[in-house]
């Protein structure tokens, strides 16, 4: 396993959540969520109860991965924005700091222009937060705080219990 | 690349089923899906062609339970096995925590198995992974068919390091959960080493 595992701490999660809530209100969106490039849902805001966010997260990441593949074939580094227009709902997907995917689902109560503008603003804030997380995670590793980690004590029995 | 969330107290890990076309990767996931409690699983998503060949990937999220107060979730993915989907296959390996190699036990598929295993190694290397260092399990599938190669021969060809391997019949289930459990265990042991 590479050292690039994503570790999310309470404090940064709070900040991310705050940014997403603000974006959700400012864009008048239906749902806003953040996914990492590997398809793991990180956080969400809005009317998530009717939506299968786990599946949506994995498909969005697949979408970004496929688009990234196309970009490389064409000699582009990456296409950073994807937009899908539906009859009622639209989806705006953007890549933040090469690592995180921001998804905004909206209908006629909002507009593409508004979403693009707000997404651009929030992207800067989110990039900063994720840089902080990476730095913090590195620091904790080098300071040896990992010893206090709950995973250090995982026993074979714990693992076997998962499959009962 | 696992995702550890201290805020929602969750650990998410990604397991990829790899192997040649028609070896039974999707069938493995379908069996796991059928036999798991509704509260432990999400939707099984299949991006497949009209003839039910995997086009991009299958995806099954599983929530197995708690370890030390953390919810443990595994995201199971399959790759498209057919040779000409090479570009898509690579993408699925991004951020993988554990790999299951599903081999087709039929004698006439041995070459396809070996080709797919080489392809796996190359694609992992491109992402900066080394198969020898990754949690990894081999499954010899379709053991119920009449024309299968002996396990010793398959081991020699596909499993020279003699890592754990499981005989399976993914359609009816034998070996499916044993395989999953083995790779999941390796992933968690690896996590323990790092955190």
Coordinates of C-alpha atoms in Angstrom, one line a residue:
Chain A
X1 CA 0.0 0.0 0.0
X2 CA 1.4 3.4 -0.9
X3 CA 1.9 6.1 1.6
X4 CA -0.8 8.3 -0.1
X5 CA -3.7 6.9 1.9
X6 CA -6.2 9.6 2.6
X7 CA -6.8 10.2 6.3
X8 CA -9.6 12.6 7.3
X9 CA -9.5 14.3 10.7
X10 CA -12.4 15.7 12.6
X11 CA -11.2 19.3 12.4
X12 CA -10.6 19.4 8.6
X13 CA -13.8 17.4 8.0
X14 CA -15.7 20.2 9.7
X15 CA -14.1 22.8 7.5
X16 CA -14.9 20.8 4.3
X17 CA -18.4 20.3 5.5
X18 CA -18.8 24.1 6.0
X19 CA -17.5 24.8 2.5
X20 CA -19.9 22.3 1.0
X21 CA -22.8 23.7 2.9
X22 CA -22.0 27.2 1.7
X23 CA -21.7 26.0 -1.9
X24 CA -25.0 24.2 -1.6
X25 CA -26.8 27.3 -0.4
X26 CA -25.0 29.7 -2.8
X27 CA -25.6 27.7 -5.9
X28 CA -29.2 26.7 -5.0
X29 CA -28.1 23.1 -5.8
X30 CA -29.9 19.9 -5.0
X31 CA -26.9 18.0 -3.9
X32 CA -23.2 18.8 -3.5
X33 CA -20.6 16.2 -2.8
X34 CA -16.9 15.4 -2.7
X35 CA -15.3 12.2 -3.8
X36 CA -11.7 11.2 -3.9
X37 CA -10.3 10.0 -7.3
X38 CA -10.6 6.4 -6.3
X39 CA -14.4 6.6 -5.8
X40 CA -14.6 7.0 -2.0
X41 CA -17.3 9.5 -0.9
X42 CA -15.7 12.1 1.4
X43 CA -18.6 14.5 2.3
X44 CA -21.9 15.7 1.0
X45 CA -24.5 18.4 1.5
X46 CA -28.1 18.8 0.4
X47 CA -30.9 16.4 -0.4
X48 CA -28.9 13.2 -0.2
X49 CA -31.5 10.9 1.3
X50 CA -33.1 9.8 -2.1
X51 CA -29.7 9.4 -3.7
X52 CA -27.4 6.4 -3.6
X53 CA -24.3 8.4 -2.9
X54 CA -22.0 5.5 -2.6
X55 CA -22.8 4.3 -6.2
X56 CA -22.8 7.9 -7.4
X57 CA -19.3 8.4 -6.0
X58 CA -17.8 5.4 -7.6
X59 CA -19.4 6.1 -11.0
X60 CA -18.3 9.7 -10.9
X61 CA -14.7 8.6 -10.2
X62 CA -15.0 6.2 -13.1
X63 CA -16.2 9.0 -15.3
X64 CA -13.3 11.2 -14.3
X65 CA -10.9 8.3 -14.8
X66 CA -12.2 7.6 -18.3
X67 CA -12.1 11.2 -19.2
X68 CA -8.6 11.5 -17.9
X69 CA -7.7 8.5 -20.1
X70 CA -9.1 10.3 -23.1
X71 CA -7.2 13.5 -22.2
X72 CA -3.9 11.7 -22.1
X73 CA -4.6 10.0 -25.5
X74 CA -5.1 13.5 -26.9
X75 CA -2.0 14.9 -25.2
X76 CA -4.0 16.9 -22.7
X77 CA -3.0 16.6 -19.0
X78 CA -6.6 16.4 -17.8
X79 CA -10.1 17.7 -18.5
X80 CA -10.9 19.4 -15.3
X81 CA -14.6 20.0 -15.8
X82 CA -17.4 17.7 -17.0
X83 CA -21.0 18.8 -17.4
X84 CA -23.9 16.5 -18.1
X85 CA -27.3 18.1 -19.0
X86 CA -30.5 16.2 -18.3
X87 CA -34.2 16.9 -18.8
X88 CA -34.6 18.1 -15.2
X89 CA -31.3 17.7 -13.5
X90 CA -27.8 18.6 -14.5
X91 CA -24.5 17.5 -13.0
X92 CA -21.3 19.5 -12.9
X93 CA -18.2 17.6 -12.1
X94 CA -14.8 19.3 -11.5
X95 CA -11.4 18.1 -10.5
X96 CA -9.8 19.9 -7.6
X97 CA -6.0 19.8 -7.0
X98 CA -5.6 16.7 -9.1
X99 CA -7.0 14.5 -6.4
X100 CA -10.5 15.4 -5.3
X101 CA -13.7 15.5 -7.3
X102 CA -16.4 18.1 -6.6
X103 CA -19.9 17.2 -7.9
X104 CA -22.8 19.6 -8.0
X105 CA -26.3 18.4 -9.0
X106 CA -28.7 21.1 -9.8
X107 CA -32.0 21.8 -11.6
X108 CA -33.7 24.9 -13.1
X109 CA -33.6 26.7 -9.8
X110 CA -29.9 27.3 -10.5
X111 CA -27.8 27.8 -13.6
X112 CA -24.6 26.5 -15.1
X113 CA -23.0 30.0 -14.9
X114 CA -23.7 30.4 -11.2
X115 CA -22.5 26.9 -10.5
X116 CA -19.2 27.4 -12.4
X117 CA -18.6 30.7 -10.6
X118 CA -19.2 29.3 -7.1
X119 CA -17.3 26.1 -7.8
X120 CA -14.3 28.1 -8.9
X121 CA -14.3 30.0 -5.6
X122 CA -14.8 27.0 -3.3
X123 CA -12.1 25.1 -5.2
X124 CA -9.4 27.3 -3.9
X125 CA -10.6 26.9 -0.3
X126 CA -10.9 23.1 -0.7
X127 CA -7.4 22.9 -2.2
X128 CA -6.0 24.6 0.8
X129 CA -7.8 22.3 3.2
X130 CA -6.6 19.2 1.4
X131 CA -3.0 20.5 1.4
X132 CA -3.3 20.9 5.2
X133 CA -4.6 17.4 5.5
X134 CA -1.7 16.0 3.6
X135 CA 0.8 18.0 5.6
X136 CA -0.9 16.9 8.9
X137 CA -0.9 13.3 7.9
X138 CA 2.8 13.4 7.0
X139 CA 3.6 15.2 10.2
X140 CA 1.7 12.6 12.4
X141 CA 3.4 9.8 10.6
X142 CA 6.9 11.2 11.1
X143 CA 6.2 12.1 14.7
X144 CA 5.2 8.5 15.4
X145 CA 1.7 9.3 16.5
X146 CA 0.6 6.2 14.6
X147 CA 1.3 4.1 17.6
X148 CA -1.8 5.5 19.2
X149 CA -3.8 4.5 16.2
X150 CA -6.8 2.2 16.7
X151 CA -5.6 0.0 14.0
X152 CA -2.4 -1.0 15.7
X153 CA -4.3 -3.4 17.9
X154 CA -6.5 -5.1 15.3
X155 CA -6.4 -8.8 16.1
X156 CA -7.1 -11.8 13.9
X157 CA -10.2 -12.3 15.9
X158 CA -11.5 -8.8 15.1
X159 CA -11.0 -9.6 11.4
X160 CA -12.6 -13.0 11.7
X161 CA -15.6 -11.4 13.4
X162 CA -16.3 -9.3 10.3
X163 CA -17.1 -12.4 8.3
X164 CA -19.4 -14.1 10.8
Chain B
X1 CA -5.3 3.6 -1.2
X2 CA -7.6 3.2 1.8
X3 CA -9.6 6.1 3.1
X4 CA -9.7 6.5 6.9
X5 CA -12.2 8.9 8.1
X6 CA -11.8 9.8 11.8
X7 CA -14.8 12.1 11.7
X8 CA -17.4 9.5 10.6
X9 CA -15.2 6.7 12.0
X10 CA -15.0 4.7 8.8
X11 CA -12.3 2.8 6.9
X12 CA -12.9 2.3 3.2
X13 CA -10.8 -0.1 1.2
X14 CA -10.8 -1.0 -2.5
X15 CA -10.5 -4.6 -3.7
X16 CA -10.2 -5.4 -7.4
X17 CA -11.0 -8.7 -9.1
X18 CA -8.8 -9.2 -12.1
X19 CA -8.6 -12.0 -14.6
X20 CA -9.1 -13.0 -18.3
X21 CA -12.4 -12.6 -20.1
X22 CA -15.2 -14.9 -18.9
X23 CA -13.3 -16.2 -15.9
X24 CA -16.0 -15.3 -13.5
X25 CA -15.1 -12.0 -11.9
X26 CA -18.6 -10.6 -12.2
X27 CA -20.1 -13.9 -11.1
X28 CA -18.0 -13.7 -7.9
X29 CA -19.5 -10.3 -7.1
X30 CA -23.0 -11.4 -8.0
X31 CA -22.6 -14.3 -5.6
X32 CA -21.3 -12.1 -2.8
X33 CA -24.2 -9.7 -3.5
X34 CA -26.8 -12.5 -3.3
X35 CA -25.5 -13.9 -0.1
X36 CA -25.0 -10.7 1.9
X37 CA -27.6 -9.2 4.2
X38 CA -29.4 -6.3 2.7
X39 CA -28.2 -4.0 5.5
X40 CA -24.5 -4.8 4.7
X41 CA -24.5 -4.1 1.0
X42 CA -25.2 -1.3 -1.4
X43 CA -26.3 -1.7 -5.0
X44 CA -24.4 -3.9 -7.4
X45 CA -23.6 -1.7 -10.3
X46 CA -22.6 -3.3 -13.6
X47 CA -21.4 -1.3 -16.6
X48 CA -21.9 -4.0 -19.1
X49 CA -22.7 -4.5 -22.8
X50 CA -26.0 -5.8 -24.0
X51 CA -24.5 -9.3 -24.0
X52 CA -23.6 -8.9 -20.3
X53 CA -19.9 -8.6 -20.9
X54 CA -18.3 -6.1 -18.5
X55 CA -17.6 -2.8 -20.4
X56 CA -16.0 -0.7 -17.7
X57 CA -16.5 -2.2 -14.2
X58 CA -18.8 -3.8 -11.7
X59 CA -19.0 -2.2 -8.3
X60 CA -20.3 -3.6 -5.0
X61 CA -19.9 -1.7 -1.7
X62 CA -19.9 -4.0 1.4
X63 CA -20.1 -2.9 5.0
X64 CA -18.9 -5.8 7.0
X65 CA -19.0 -4.6 10.5
X66 CA -16.9 -2.7 13.1
X67 CA -13.3 -3.0 14.2
X68 CA -12.3 -0.9 17.2
X69 CA -15.3 1.4 16.7
X70 CA -14.5 2.0 13.0
X71 CA -17.0 0.9 10.3
X72 CA -15.1 -1.3 7.9
X73 CA -16.3 -1.0 4.3
X74 CA -14.9 -2.8 1.3
X75 CA -15.5 -1.6 -2.3
X76 CA -15.3 -4.5 -4.6
X77 CA -14.6 -3.8 -8.3
X78 CA -14.1 -6.0 -11.3
X79 CA -12.2 -5.1 -14.4
X80 CA -13.4 -5.8 -18.0
X81 CA -11.5 -9.0 -18.9
X82 CA -11.5 -8.8 -22.7
X83 CA -8.1 -8.0 -24.1
X84 CA -9.3 -4.9 -26.1
X85 CA -10.5 -3.1 -23.0
X86 CA -7.0 -2.6 -21.8
X87 CA -7.3 1.1 -21.4
X88 CA -10.3 0.9 -19.1
X89 CA -8.8 -2.0 -17.2
X90 CA -5.8 0.2 -16.1
X91 CA -8.1 2.9 -14.7
X92 CA -9.8 0.5 -12.3
X93 CA -6.6 -0.4 -10.6
X94 CA -6.1 3.2 -9.4
X95 CA -5.9 3.3 -5.6
X96 CA -6.3 -0.4 -5.2
X97 CA -5.7 -2.0 -1.7
X98 CA -6.0 -5.6 -2.6
X99 CA -6.2 -7.8 -5.7
X100 CA -8.0 -11.1 -6.4
X101 CA -6.8 -12.8 -9.5
X102 CA -9.6 -15.1 -10.8
X103 CA -8.1 -17.8 -13.1
X104 CA -10.3 -19.9 -15.4
X105 CA -9.4 -23.5 -14.6
X106 CA -10.3 -24.9 -18.0
X107 CA -7.1 -26.2 -19.7
X108 CA -7.7 -24.2 -22.9
X109 CA -7.8 -21.0 -20.9
X110 CA -4.4 -21.4 -19.3
X111 CA -2.7 -19.1 -21.9
X112 CA -5.4 -16.4 -21.4
X113 CA -4.7 -16.7 -17.6
X114 CA -1.0 -16.2 -18.0
X115 CA -1.5 -13.3 -20.4
X116 CA -3.9 -11.6 -18.0
X117 CA -1.5 -12.1 -15.0
X118 CA 1.3 -10.4 -17.0
X119 CA -1.1 -7.6 -17.9
X120 CA -1.9 -7.2 -14.2
X121 CA 1.7 -6.9 -13.3
X122 CA 2.4 -4.3 -16.0
X123 CA -0.7 -2.2 -15.2
X124 CA 0.1 -2.2 -11.5
X125 CA 3.7 -1.2 -12.1
X126 CA 2.4 1.7 -14.2
X127 CA 0.5 2.9 -11.1
X128 CA 3.6 2.4 -8.9
X129 CA 2.5 -0.8 -7.3
X130 CA 4.4 -4.1 -7.0
X131 CA 2.2 -7.2 -7.1
X132 CA 4.6 -8.9 -4.7
X133 CA 4.0 -6.3 -2.1
X134 CA 0.2 -5.9 -2.5
X135 CA -2.4 -7.9 -0.6
X136 CA -3.1 -10.6 -3.2
X137 CA -5.1 -13.8 -3.5
X138 CA -5.5 -16.2 -6.4
X139 CA -8.7 -18.1 -7.1
X140 CA -9.0 -21.1 -9.4
X141 CA -12.5 -20.8 -10.6
X142 CA -14.8 -23.2 -12.5
X143 CA -13.6 -26.3 -10.7
X144 CA -16.9 -28.0 -11.4
X145 CA -16.2 -28.2 -15.2
X146 CA -14.9 -31.5 -16.7
X147 CA -11.8 -30.2 -18.5
X148 CA -10.0 -28.4 -15.7
X149 CA -6.2 -28.3 -15.2
X150 CA -4.9 -29.9 -12.0
X151 CA -4.3 -27.4 -9.2
X152 CA -0.6 -28.2 -9.0
X153 CA -0.1 -27.3 -12.6
X154 CA -2.0 -24.0 -12.2
X155 CA 0.0 -23.2 -9.1
X156 CA 3.2 -23.7 -11.0
X157 CA 2.0 -21.4 -13.9
X158 CA 0.1 -18.7 -12.0
X159 CA 1.3 -18.8 -8.5
X160 CA 5.0 -19.4 -8.3
X161 CA 5.3 -17.5 -5.0
X162 CA 2.8 -20.0 -3.5
X163 CA 0.5 -17.3 -2.0
X164 CA -2.9 -18.4 -0.7
X165 CA -5.1 -19.8 -3.5
X166 CA -8.6 -21.0 -3.4
X167 CA -10.6 -23.4 -5.6
X168 CA -14.0 -22.0 -6.4
X169 CA -17.2 -22.5 -8.3
X170 CA -18.4 -18.9 -8.4
X171 CA -21.8 -19.7 -9.9
X172 CA -22.9 -21.8 -6.9
X173 CA -20.6 -20.3 -4.3
X174 CA -17.9 -22.6 -3.1
X175 CA -14.7 -20.7 -2.5
X176 CA -16.1 -17.3 -3.2
X177 CA -16.3 -16.0 0.4
X178 CA -13.1 -17.8 1.3
X179 CA -11.3 -15.8 -1.4
X180 CA -12.8 -12.5 -0.3
X181 CA -12.1 -13.1 3.3
X182 CA -8.5 -13.9 2.6
X183 CA -7.8 -10.8 0.6
X184 CA -9.8 -8.6 3.1
X185 CA -7.8 -10.0 5.9
X186 CA -4.5 -9.2 4.1
X187 CA -5.7 -5.6 3.4
X188 CA -6.5 -5.0 7.1
X189 CA -3.2 -6.5 8.2
X190 CA -1.5 -4.1 5.8
X191 CA -3.5 -1.2 7.2
X192 CA -2.4 -2.2 10.7
X193 CA 1.2 -2.0 9.6
X194 CA 0.8 1.5 8.3
X195 CA -1.4 3.1 10.9

